XYZ file of C-alpha atoms in Angstrom:
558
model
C -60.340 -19.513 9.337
C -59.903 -22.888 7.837
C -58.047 -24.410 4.912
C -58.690 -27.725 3.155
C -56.205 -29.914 1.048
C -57.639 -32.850 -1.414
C -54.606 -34.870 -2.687
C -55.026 -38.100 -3.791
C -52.008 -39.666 -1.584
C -50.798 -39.758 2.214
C -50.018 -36.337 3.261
C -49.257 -33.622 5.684
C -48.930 -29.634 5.977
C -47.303 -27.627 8.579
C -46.391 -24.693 8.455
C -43.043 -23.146 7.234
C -40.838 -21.523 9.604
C -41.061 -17.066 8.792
C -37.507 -16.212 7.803
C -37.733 -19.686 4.923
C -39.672 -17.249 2.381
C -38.488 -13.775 3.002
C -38.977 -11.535 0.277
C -41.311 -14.290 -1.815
C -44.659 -14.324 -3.271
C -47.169 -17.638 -2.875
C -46.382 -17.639 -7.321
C -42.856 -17.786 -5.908
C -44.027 -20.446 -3.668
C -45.735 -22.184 -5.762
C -42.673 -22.771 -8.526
C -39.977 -23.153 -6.128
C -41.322 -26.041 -3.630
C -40.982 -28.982 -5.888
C -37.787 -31.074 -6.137
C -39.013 -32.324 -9.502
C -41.002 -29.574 -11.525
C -44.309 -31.581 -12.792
C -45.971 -30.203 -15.191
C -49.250 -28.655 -14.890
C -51.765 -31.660 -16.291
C -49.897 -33.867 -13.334
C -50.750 -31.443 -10.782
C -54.469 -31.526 -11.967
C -54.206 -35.655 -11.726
C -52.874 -34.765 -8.210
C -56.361 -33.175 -7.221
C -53.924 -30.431 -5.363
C -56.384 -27.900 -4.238
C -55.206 -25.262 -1.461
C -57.441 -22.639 -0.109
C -55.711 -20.064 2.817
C -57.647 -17.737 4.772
C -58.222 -13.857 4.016
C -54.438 -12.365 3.644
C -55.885 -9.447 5.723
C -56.747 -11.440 8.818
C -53.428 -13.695 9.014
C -50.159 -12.622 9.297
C -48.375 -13.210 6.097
C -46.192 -16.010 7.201
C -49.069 -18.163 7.799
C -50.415 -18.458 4.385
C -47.466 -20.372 3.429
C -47.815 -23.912 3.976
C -45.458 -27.398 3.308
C -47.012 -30.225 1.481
C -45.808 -33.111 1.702
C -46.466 -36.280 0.206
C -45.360 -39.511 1.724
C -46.249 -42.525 -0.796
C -44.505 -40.854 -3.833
C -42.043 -38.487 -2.371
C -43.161 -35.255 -5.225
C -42.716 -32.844 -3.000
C -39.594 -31.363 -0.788
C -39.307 -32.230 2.623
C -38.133 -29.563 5.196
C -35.188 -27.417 4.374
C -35.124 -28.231 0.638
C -37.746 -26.136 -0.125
C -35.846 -22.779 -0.092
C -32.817 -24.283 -1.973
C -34.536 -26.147 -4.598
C -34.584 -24.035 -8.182
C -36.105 -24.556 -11.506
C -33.048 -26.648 -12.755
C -33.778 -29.115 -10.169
C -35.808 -31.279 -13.128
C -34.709 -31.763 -16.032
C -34.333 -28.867 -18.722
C -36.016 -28.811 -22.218
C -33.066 -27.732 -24.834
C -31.805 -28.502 -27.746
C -28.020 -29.652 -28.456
C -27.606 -27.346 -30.984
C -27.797 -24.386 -28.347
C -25.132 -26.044 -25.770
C -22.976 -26.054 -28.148
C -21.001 -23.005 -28.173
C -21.239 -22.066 -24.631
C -19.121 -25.575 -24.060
C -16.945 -25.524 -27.223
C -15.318 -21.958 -26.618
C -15.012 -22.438 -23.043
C -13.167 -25.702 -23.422
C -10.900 -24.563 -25.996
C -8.875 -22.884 -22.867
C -8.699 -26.480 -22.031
C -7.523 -27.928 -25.232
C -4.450 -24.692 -25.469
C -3.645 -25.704 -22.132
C -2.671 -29.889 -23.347
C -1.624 -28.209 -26.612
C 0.840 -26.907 -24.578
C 1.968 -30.004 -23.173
C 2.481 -31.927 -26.040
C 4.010 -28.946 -27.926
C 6.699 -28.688 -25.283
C 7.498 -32.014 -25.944
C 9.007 -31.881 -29.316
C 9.745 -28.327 -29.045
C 12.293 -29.138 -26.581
C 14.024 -31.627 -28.979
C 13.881 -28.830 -31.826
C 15.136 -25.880 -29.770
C 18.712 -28.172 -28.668
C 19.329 -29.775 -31.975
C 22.332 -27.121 -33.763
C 20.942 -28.416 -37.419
C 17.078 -27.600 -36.349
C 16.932 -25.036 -33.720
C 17.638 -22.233 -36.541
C 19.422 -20.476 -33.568
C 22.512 -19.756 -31.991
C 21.296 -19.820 -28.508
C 20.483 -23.625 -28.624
C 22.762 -25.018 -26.267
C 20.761 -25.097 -22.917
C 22.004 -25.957 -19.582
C 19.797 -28.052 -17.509
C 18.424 -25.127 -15.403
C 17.259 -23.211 -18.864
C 16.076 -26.149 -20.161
C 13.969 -27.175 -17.324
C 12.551 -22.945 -17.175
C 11.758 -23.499 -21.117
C 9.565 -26.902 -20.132
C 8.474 -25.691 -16.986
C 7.731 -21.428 -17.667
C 3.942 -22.229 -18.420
C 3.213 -24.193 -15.365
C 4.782 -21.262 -13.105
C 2.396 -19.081 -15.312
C -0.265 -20.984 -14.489
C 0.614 -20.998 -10.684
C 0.879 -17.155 -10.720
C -2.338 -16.894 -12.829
C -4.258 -18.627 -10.553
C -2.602 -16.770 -7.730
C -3.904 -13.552 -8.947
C -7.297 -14.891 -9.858
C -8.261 -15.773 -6.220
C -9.172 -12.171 -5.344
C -10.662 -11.224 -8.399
C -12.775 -13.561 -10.275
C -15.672 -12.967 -8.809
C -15.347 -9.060 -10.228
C -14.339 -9.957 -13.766
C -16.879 -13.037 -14.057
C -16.173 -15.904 -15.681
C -17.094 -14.550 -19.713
C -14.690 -11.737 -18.706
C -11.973 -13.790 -17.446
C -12.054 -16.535 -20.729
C -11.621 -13.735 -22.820
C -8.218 -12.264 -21.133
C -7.187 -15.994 -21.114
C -7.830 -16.234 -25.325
C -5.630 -13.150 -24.857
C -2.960 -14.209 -22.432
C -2.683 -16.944 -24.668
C -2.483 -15.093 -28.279
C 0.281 -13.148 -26.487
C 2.276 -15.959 -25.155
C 2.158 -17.981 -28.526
C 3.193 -15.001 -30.919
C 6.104 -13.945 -28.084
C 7.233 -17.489 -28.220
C 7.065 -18.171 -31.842
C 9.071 -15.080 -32.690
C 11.239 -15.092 -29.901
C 14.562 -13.896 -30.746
C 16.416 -15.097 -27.762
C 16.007 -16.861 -24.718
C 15.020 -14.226 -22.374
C 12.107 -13.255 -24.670
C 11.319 -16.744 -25.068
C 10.930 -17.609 -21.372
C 8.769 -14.348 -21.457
C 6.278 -15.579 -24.169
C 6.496 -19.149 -21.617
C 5.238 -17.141 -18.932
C 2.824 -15.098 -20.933
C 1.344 -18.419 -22.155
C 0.991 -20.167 -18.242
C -0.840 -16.728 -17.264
C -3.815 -18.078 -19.577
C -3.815 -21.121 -18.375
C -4.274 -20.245 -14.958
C -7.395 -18.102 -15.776
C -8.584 -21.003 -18.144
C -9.086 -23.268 -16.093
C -10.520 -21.379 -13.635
C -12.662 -19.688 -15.321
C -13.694 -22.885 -17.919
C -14.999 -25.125 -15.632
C -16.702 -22.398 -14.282
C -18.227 -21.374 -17.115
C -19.811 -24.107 -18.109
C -20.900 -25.554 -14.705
C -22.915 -22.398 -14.317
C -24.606 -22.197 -17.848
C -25.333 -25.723 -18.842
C -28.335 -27.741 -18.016
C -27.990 -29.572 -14.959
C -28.686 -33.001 -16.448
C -25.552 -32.954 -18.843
C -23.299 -30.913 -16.825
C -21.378 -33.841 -15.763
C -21.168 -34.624 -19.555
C -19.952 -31.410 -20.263
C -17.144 -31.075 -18.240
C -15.574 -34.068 -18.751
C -15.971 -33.539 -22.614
C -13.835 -30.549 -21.334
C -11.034 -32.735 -20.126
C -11.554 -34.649 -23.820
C -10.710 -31.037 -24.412
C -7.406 -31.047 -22.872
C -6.313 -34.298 -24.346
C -7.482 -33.769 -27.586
C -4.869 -30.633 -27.097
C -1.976 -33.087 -26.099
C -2.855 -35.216 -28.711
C -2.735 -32.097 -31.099
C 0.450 -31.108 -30.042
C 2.170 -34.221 -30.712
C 1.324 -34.211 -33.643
C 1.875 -30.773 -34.795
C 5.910 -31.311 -32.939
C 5.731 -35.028 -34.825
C 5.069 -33.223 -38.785
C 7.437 -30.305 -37.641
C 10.138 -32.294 -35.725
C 12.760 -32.301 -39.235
C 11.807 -28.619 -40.375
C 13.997 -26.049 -38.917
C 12.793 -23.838 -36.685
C 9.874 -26.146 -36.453
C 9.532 -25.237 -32.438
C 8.478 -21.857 -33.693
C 5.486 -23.502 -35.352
C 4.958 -26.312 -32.819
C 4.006 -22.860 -30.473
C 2.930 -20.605 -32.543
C -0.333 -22.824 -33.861
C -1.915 -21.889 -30.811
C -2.390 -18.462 -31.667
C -4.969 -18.771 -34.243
C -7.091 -21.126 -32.035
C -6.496 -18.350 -28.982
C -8.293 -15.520 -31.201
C -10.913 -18.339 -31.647
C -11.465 -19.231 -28.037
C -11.116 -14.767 -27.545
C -14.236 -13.749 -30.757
C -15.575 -16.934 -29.065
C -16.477 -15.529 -26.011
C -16.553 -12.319 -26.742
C -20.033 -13.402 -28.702
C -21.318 -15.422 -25.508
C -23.222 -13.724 -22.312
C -22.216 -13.651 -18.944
C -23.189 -16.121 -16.589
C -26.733 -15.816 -15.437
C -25.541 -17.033 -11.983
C -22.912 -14.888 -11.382
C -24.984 -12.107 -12.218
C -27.641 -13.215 -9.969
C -24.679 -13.762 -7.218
C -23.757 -9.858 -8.196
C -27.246 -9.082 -7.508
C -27.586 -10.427 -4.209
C -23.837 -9.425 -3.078
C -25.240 -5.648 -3.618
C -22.897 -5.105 -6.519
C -25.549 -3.803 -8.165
C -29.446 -3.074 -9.035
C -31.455 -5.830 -8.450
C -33.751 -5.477 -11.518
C -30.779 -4.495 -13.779
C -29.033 -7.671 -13.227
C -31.995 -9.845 -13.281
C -33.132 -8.835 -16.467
C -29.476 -9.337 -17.688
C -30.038 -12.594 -15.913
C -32.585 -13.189 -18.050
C -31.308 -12.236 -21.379
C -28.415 -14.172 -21.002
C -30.054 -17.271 -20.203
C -32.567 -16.503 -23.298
C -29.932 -15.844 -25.440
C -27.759 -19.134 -24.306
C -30.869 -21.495 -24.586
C -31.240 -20.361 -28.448
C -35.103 -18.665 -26.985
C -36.193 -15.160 -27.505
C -35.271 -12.375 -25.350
C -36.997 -12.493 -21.888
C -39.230 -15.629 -22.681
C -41.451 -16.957 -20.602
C -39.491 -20.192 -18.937
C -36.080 -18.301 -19.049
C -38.026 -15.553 -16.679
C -39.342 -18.529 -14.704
C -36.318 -20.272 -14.302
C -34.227 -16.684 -13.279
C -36.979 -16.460 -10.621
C -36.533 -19.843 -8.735
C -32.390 -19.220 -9.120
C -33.425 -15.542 -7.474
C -35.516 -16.271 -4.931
C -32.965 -19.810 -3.979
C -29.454 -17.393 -3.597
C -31.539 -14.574 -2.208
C -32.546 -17.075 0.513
C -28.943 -19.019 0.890
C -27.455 -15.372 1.435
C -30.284 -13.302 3.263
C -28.382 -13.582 6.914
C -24.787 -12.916 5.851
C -23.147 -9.667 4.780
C -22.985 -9.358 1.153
C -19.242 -8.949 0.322
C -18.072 -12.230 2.273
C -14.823 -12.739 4.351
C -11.583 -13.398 2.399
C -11.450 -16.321 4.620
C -14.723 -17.678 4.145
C -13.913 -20.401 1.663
C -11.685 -21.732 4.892
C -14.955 -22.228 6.865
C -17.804 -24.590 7.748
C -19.561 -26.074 4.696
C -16.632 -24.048 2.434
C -13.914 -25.920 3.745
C -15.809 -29.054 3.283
C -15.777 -28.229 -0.203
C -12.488 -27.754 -0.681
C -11.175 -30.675 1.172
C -13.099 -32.275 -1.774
C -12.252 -30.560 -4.562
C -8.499 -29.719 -3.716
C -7.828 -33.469 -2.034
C -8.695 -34.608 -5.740
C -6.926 -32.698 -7.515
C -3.551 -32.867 -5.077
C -4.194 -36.834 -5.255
C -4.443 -35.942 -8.892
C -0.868 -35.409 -9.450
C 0.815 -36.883 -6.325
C -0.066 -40.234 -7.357
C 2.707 -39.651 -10.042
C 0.856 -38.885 -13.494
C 3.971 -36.902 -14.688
C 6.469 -39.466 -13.734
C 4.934 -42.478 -15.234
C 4.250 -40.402 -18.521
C 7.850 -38.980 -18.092
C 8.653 -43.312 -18.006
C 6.568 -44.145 -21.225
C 9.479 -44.106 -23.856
C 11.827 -46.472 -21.940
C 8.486 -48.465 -20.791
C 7.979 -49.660 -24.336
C 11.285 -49.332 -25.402
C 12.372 -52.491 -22.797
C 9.407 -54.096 -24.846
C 10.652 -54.205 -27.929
C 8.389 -51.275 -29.512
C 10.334 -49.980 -32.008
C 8.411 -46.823 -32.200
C 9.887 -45.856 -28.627
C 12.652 -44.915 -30.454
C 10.943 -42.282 -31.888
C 9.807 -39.976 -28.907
C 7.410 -37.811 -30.837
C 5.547 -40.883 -32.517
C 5.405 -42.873 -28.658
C 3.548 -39.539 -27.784
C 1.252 -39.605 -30.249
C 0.074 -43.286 -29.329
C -0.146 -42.828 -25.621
C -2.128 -39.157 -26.442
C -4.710 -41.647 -28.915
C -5.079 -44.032 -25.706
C -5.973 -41.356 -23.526
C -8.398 -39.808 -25.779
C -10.352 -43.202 -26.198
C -10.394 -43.756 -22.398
C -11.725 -40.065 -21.715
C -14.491 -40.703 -24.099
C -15.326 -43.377 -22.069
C -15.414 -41.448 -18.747
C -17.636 -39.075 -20.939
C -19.746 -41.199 -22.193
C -20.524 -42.598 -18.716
C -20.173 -40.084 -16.198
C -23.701 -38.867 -16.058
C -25.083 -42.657 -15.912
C -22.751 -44.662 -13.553
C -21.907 -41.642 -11.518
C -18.827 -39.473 -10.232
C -17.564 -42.387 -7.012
C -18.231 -45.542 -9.057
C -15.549 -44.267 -11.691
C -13.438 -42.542 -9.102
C -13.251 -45.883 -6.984
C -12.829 -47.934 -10.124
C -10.489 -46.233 -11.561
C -8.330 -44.976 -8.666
C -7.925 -48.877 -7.745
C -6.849 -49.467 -11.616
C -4.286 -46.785 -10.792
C -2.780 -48.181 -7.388
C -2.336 -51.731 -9.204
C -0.420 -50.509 -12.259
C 1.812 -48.486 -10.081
C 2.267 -51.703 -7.850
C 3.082 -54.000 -11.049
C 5.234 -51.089 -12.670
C 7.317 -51.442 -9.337
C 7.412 -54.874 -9.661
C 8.697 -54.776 -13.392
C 11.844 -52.517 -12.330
C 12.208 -54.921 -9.367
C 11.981 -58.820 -10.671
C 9.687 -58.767 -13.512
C 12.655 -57.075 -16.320
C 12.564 -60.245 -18.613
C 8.704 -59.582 -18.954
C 8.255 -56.320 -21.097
C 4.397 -56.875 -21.915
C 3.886 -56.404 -17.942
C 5.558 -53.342 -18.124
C 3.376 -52.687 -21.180
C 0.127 -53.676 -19.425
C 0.711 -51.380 -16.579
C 1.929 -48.617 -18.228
C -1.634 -48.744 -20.598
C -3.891 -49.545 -17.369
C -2.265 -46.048 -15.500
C -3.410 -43.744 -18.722
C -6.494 -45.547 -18.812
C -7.835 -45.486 -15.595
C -5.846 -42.070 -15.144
C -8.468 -40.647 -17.700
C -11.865 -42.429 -16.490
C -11.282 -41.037 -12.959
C -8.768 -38.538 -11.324
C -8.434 -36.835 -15.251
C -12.074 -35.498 -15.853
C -14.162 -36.500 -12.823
C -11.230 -33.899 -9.984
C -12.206 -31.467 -12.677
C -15.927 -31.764 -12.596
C -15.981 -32.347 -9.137
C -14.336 -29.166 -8.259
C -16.267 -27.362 -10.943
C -19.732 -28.349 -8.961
C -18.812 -28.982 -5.028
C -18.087 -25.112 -4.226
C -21.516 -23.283 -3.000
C -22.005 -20.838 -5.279
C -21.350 -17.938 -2.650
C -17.070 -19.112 -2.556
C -17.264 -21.076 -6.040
C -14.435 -18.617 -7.654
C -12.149 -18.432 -4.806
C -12.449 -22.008 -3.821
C -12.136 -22.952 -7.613
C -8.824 -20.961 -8.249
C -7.695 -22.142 -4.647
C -8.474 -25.724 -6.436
C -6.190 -24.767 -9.654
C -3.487 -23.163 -8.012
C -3.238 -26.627 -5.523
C -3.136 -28.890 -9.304
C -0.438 -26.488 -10.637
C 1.553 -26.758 -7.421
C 1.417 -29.969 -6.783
C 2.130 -30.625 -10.479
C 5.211 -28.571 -10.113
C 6.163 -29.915 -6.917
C 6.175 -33.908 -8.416
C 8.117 -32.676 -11.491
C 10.510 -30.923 -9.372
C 11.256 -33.885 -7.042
C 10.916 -36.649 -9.316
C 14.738 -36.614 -10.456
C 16.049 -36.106 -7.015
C 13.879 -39.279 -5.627
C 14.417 -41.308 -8.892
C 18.222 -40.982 -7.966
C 17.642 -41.909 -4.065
C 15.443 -44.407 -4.322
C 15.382 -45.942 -7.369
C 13.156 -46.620 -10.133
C 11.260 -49.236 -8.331
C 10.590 -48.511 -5.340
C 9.592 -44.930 -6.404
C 6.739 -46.520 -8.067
C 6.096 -48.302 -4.690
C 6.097 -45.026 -3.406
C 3.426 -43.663 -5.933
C 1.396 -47.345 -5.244
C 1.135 -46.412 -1.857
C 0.144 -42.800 -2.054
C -2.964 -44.321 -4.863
C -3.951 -46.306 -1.652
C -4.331 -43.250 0.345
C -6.479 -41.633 -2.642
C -8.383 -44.200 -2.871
C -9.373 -44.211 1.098
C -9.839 -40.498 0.734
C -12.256 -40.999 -2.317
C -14.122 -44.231 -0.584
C -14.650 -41.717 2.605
C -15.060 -38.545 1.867
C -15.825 -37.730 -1.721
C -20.264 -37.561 -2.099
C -21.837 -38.713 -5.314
C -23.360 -35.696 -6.908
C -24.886 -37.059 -9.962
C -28.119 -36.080 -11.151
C -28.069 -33.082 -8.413
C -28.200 -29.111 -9.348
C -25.573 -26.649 -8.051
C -28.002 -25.353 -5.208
C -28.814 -29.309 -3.973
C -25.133 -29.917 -3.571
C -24.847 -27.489 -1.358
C -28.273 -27.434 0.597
C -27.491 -31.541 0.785
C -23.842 -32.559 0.932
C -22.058 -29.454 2.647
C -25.044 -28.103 4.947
């Protein structure tokens, strides 16, 4: 029997291999080969006309057929074809129903630099005798540094305990016992009545952010449409410094009140029960319920139509329309093929191997360069920085804050408002090598530049702003979208809990090294590391702009 093909460009057709379309239909076939979904009037221009033989005289898989076209490149070329989906071109939607799926999200982000710049005048509050309202105010160093540091070592165990089950709970499931976590630790630490209970409410708090931003990132990487994702997600870490930015200000109006630490934590209760009804409104995650459905967790059907419904209902489009049902098909038929050889369950290991670990070595280098090239210490130097300058609103801690938190939030924007158009490695390079050359002049300043203070001033302003157009948004989105989707919640919390220790690690050491080897040549020290980052970004971290989940992984890891 014969077959004939009339397209109006160079082409050629061979034959797919059998296991490429197991379980698929030639409708399946014929939504889920194009890179780029045209729409139907271009396919007519396109002449496409396709005629098999009698399905009862050829076995099945040789009525399916690759089509390729070589002058304008429509069409995917071998081994694409199974991974490509429906998100692959770009998305009709409207703002107005992205909205809340990012906002609520990304408030676990903004509680999380709430946090940070909370701390940061509560800590002045809670030791003062007149303010503190207590009698338990004078702190040794030890209780002092468990105070400042009890949410990060929350955030380390969180993220601990999330590894082995956040692919059960999901990621709706696990935002809403963060908004909890959170509600919990700010009401235990704004009524504390003693330091025990305090350190409890610390801990409490750190437990949400561990499952925040795990399950955040997540979130919205997996429900937004692929052309603003990277938009998205850095608008997330606008999130978190909006947060710091918040909380400086909240500790900067409640700084003179007494017992103002009490309100400088406790404001972040009523946005936790907003982040929790939040939520609680939104669906699950039409990927990880597809990802359920194809790990055998449970009936196919069932969870497709949930699939369905949740994408529907996310979109702002009735119940089981027409392109949601399309779109859930291609995102079937794409994980049913990435996972029809391997067991369903998965090793606990298998984020450790092949196209996994290449995933992590990019997600988790970026965010270990993250903090290792010494974001805590040169923020922990920003007071004296402009005090040596003459700026007399170093004297003022609280107020400093505030300025440097406005800075940051102008230079994320900007990362935002180009990520999606100049790319994830152009900023990354860019502003990595901003990074290494403010660390080299701060070094410099502390070494034979002390009589001038505007270097000092300079450098310190370059570090936050090229801190926030590359390692501060783009490590975030890059882990949120490198994972395959098969190891993306294990080798996402694997990513967190590496930021959080790391984090810890640098705040840890940084007194201990200040005092051994000076100011100076600890920035050198920092300088040097930024060189390493930025030879780890220039060779091994892939551009994945403009590319769905499913192509990052079918491209870049496989």
């Amino acid at each position: 029997m014969a077959f004939a093909v009339s397209v109006q460009s160079h082409f050629a057709i061979k034959p797919l291999q059998r296991n490429q379309f197991k379980n698929s239909s030639p409708r399946t076939f014929s939504s889920s080969c194009f890179k780029s979904r045209p729409h139907s009037s271009y396919l007519r221009s396109k002449e496409l006309t396709l005629l098999v033989p009698n399905p009862g005289l050829v076995p099945r898989h040789r009525q399916k057929f690759q089509v390729r076209i070589g002058a304008g490149g429509e069409f995917a070329d071998g081994g694409e074809v199974a991974d490509s989906l429906a998100s692959d071109a770009p998305e009709s939607f409207s703002w107005s129903s992205v909205i809340l799926p990012f906002v609520f999200p990304a408030l676990g982000g903004l509680l999380f630099g709430y946090d940070i710049g909370a701390t940061s005048g509560a800590t002045l509050s809670l030791q003062s005798p007149a303010l503190s309202g207590t009698t338990w105010f004078n702190f040794s160093p030890v209780q002092l540094g468990l105070v400042v540091s009890g949410s990060l070592y929350g955030a380390l165990l969180g993220s601990t305990l999330v590894y082995g089950i956040a692919d059960f709970l999901g990621r709706r499931r696990e935002l809403i016992i963060a908004a909890v976590l959170y509600l919990l630790g700010s009401l235990t630490t704004g009524f504390a009545p003693d330091l025990n209970v305090l350190l409890v409410g610390r801990l409490l708090y750190g437990l949400g952010i561990g499952l925040a931003m795990h399950g955040a990132p997540l979130y919205i990487a997996e429900t937004c449409p692929s052309q603003i994702r990277g938009t998205l997600i850095s608008l997330k870490e606008l999130f978190i410094v909006l947060g710091i930015l918040l909380g400086f200000s909240v500790g900067s109006f409640q700084i003179d009140v007494v017992g103002g630490w009490r309100y400088m934590y406790g404001f972040g209760a009523p946005v936790a029960l907003l982040m929790g009804l939040g939520m609680w409104s939104l669906p699950a995650s039409p990927r990880w319920l597809l990802l359920r459905a194809v790990q055998g967790k449970g009936a196919l059907q069932e969870y497709k139509e949930k699939a369905m419904l949740a994408l529907s209902k996310l979109r702002g489009r009735p119940p089981g329309d027409k392109m949601s049902e399309k779109l859930i098909d291609d995102a079937l038929l794409s994980v049913k093929t990435a996972y029809e050889d391997e067991k369903s369950g998965g090793n606990f290991l298998e984020v450790f191997q092949g196209p996994n670990l290449k995933a992590l070595t990019i997600g988790g280098g970026l965010v270990l360069f993250q903090q290792i090239t010494g974001q805590p210490s040169v923020l922990y130097y920003a007071g004296s920085i402009l005090q040596t300058a003459g700026f007399s609103a170093a004297a003022d801690a609280t107020r400093v804050s505030v300025i440097i938190g406005v800075f940051k939030l102008l230079m994320t924007w900007v990362a935002v408002a180009k990520v999606d158009d100049l790319g994830r490695r152009p900023l990354l390079i860019g502003g990595v090598s901003g990074i290494a050359l403010s660390l080299f002049l701060l070094s410099a300043y502390y070494k034979f530049l002390g009589g001038f203070p505007l270097v000092a001033v300079g450098a310190l302003l370059l570090y936050v702003g090229c801190y926030q157009i590359s390692f501060g948004p783009i490590s975030w989105l890059m882990v949120s979208e490198i994972f395959p989707l098969r190891t993306r919640g294990r080798g996402i919390s694997l990513a967190v809990l590496t930021n959080f220790g790391s984090n810890a690690l640098v705040t840890f050491a940084f007194s201990p090294l200040k005092e051994y080897l000076g100011a100076e040549n600890l920035f050198l020290l920092f300088g040097a590391i930024a060189l390493v980052s930025l030879l780890f970004v220039v060779l091994v971290v892939p551009e994945t702009k403009g590319l769905s989940l499913e192509e990052i992984e079918s491209k870049i890891l496989k």
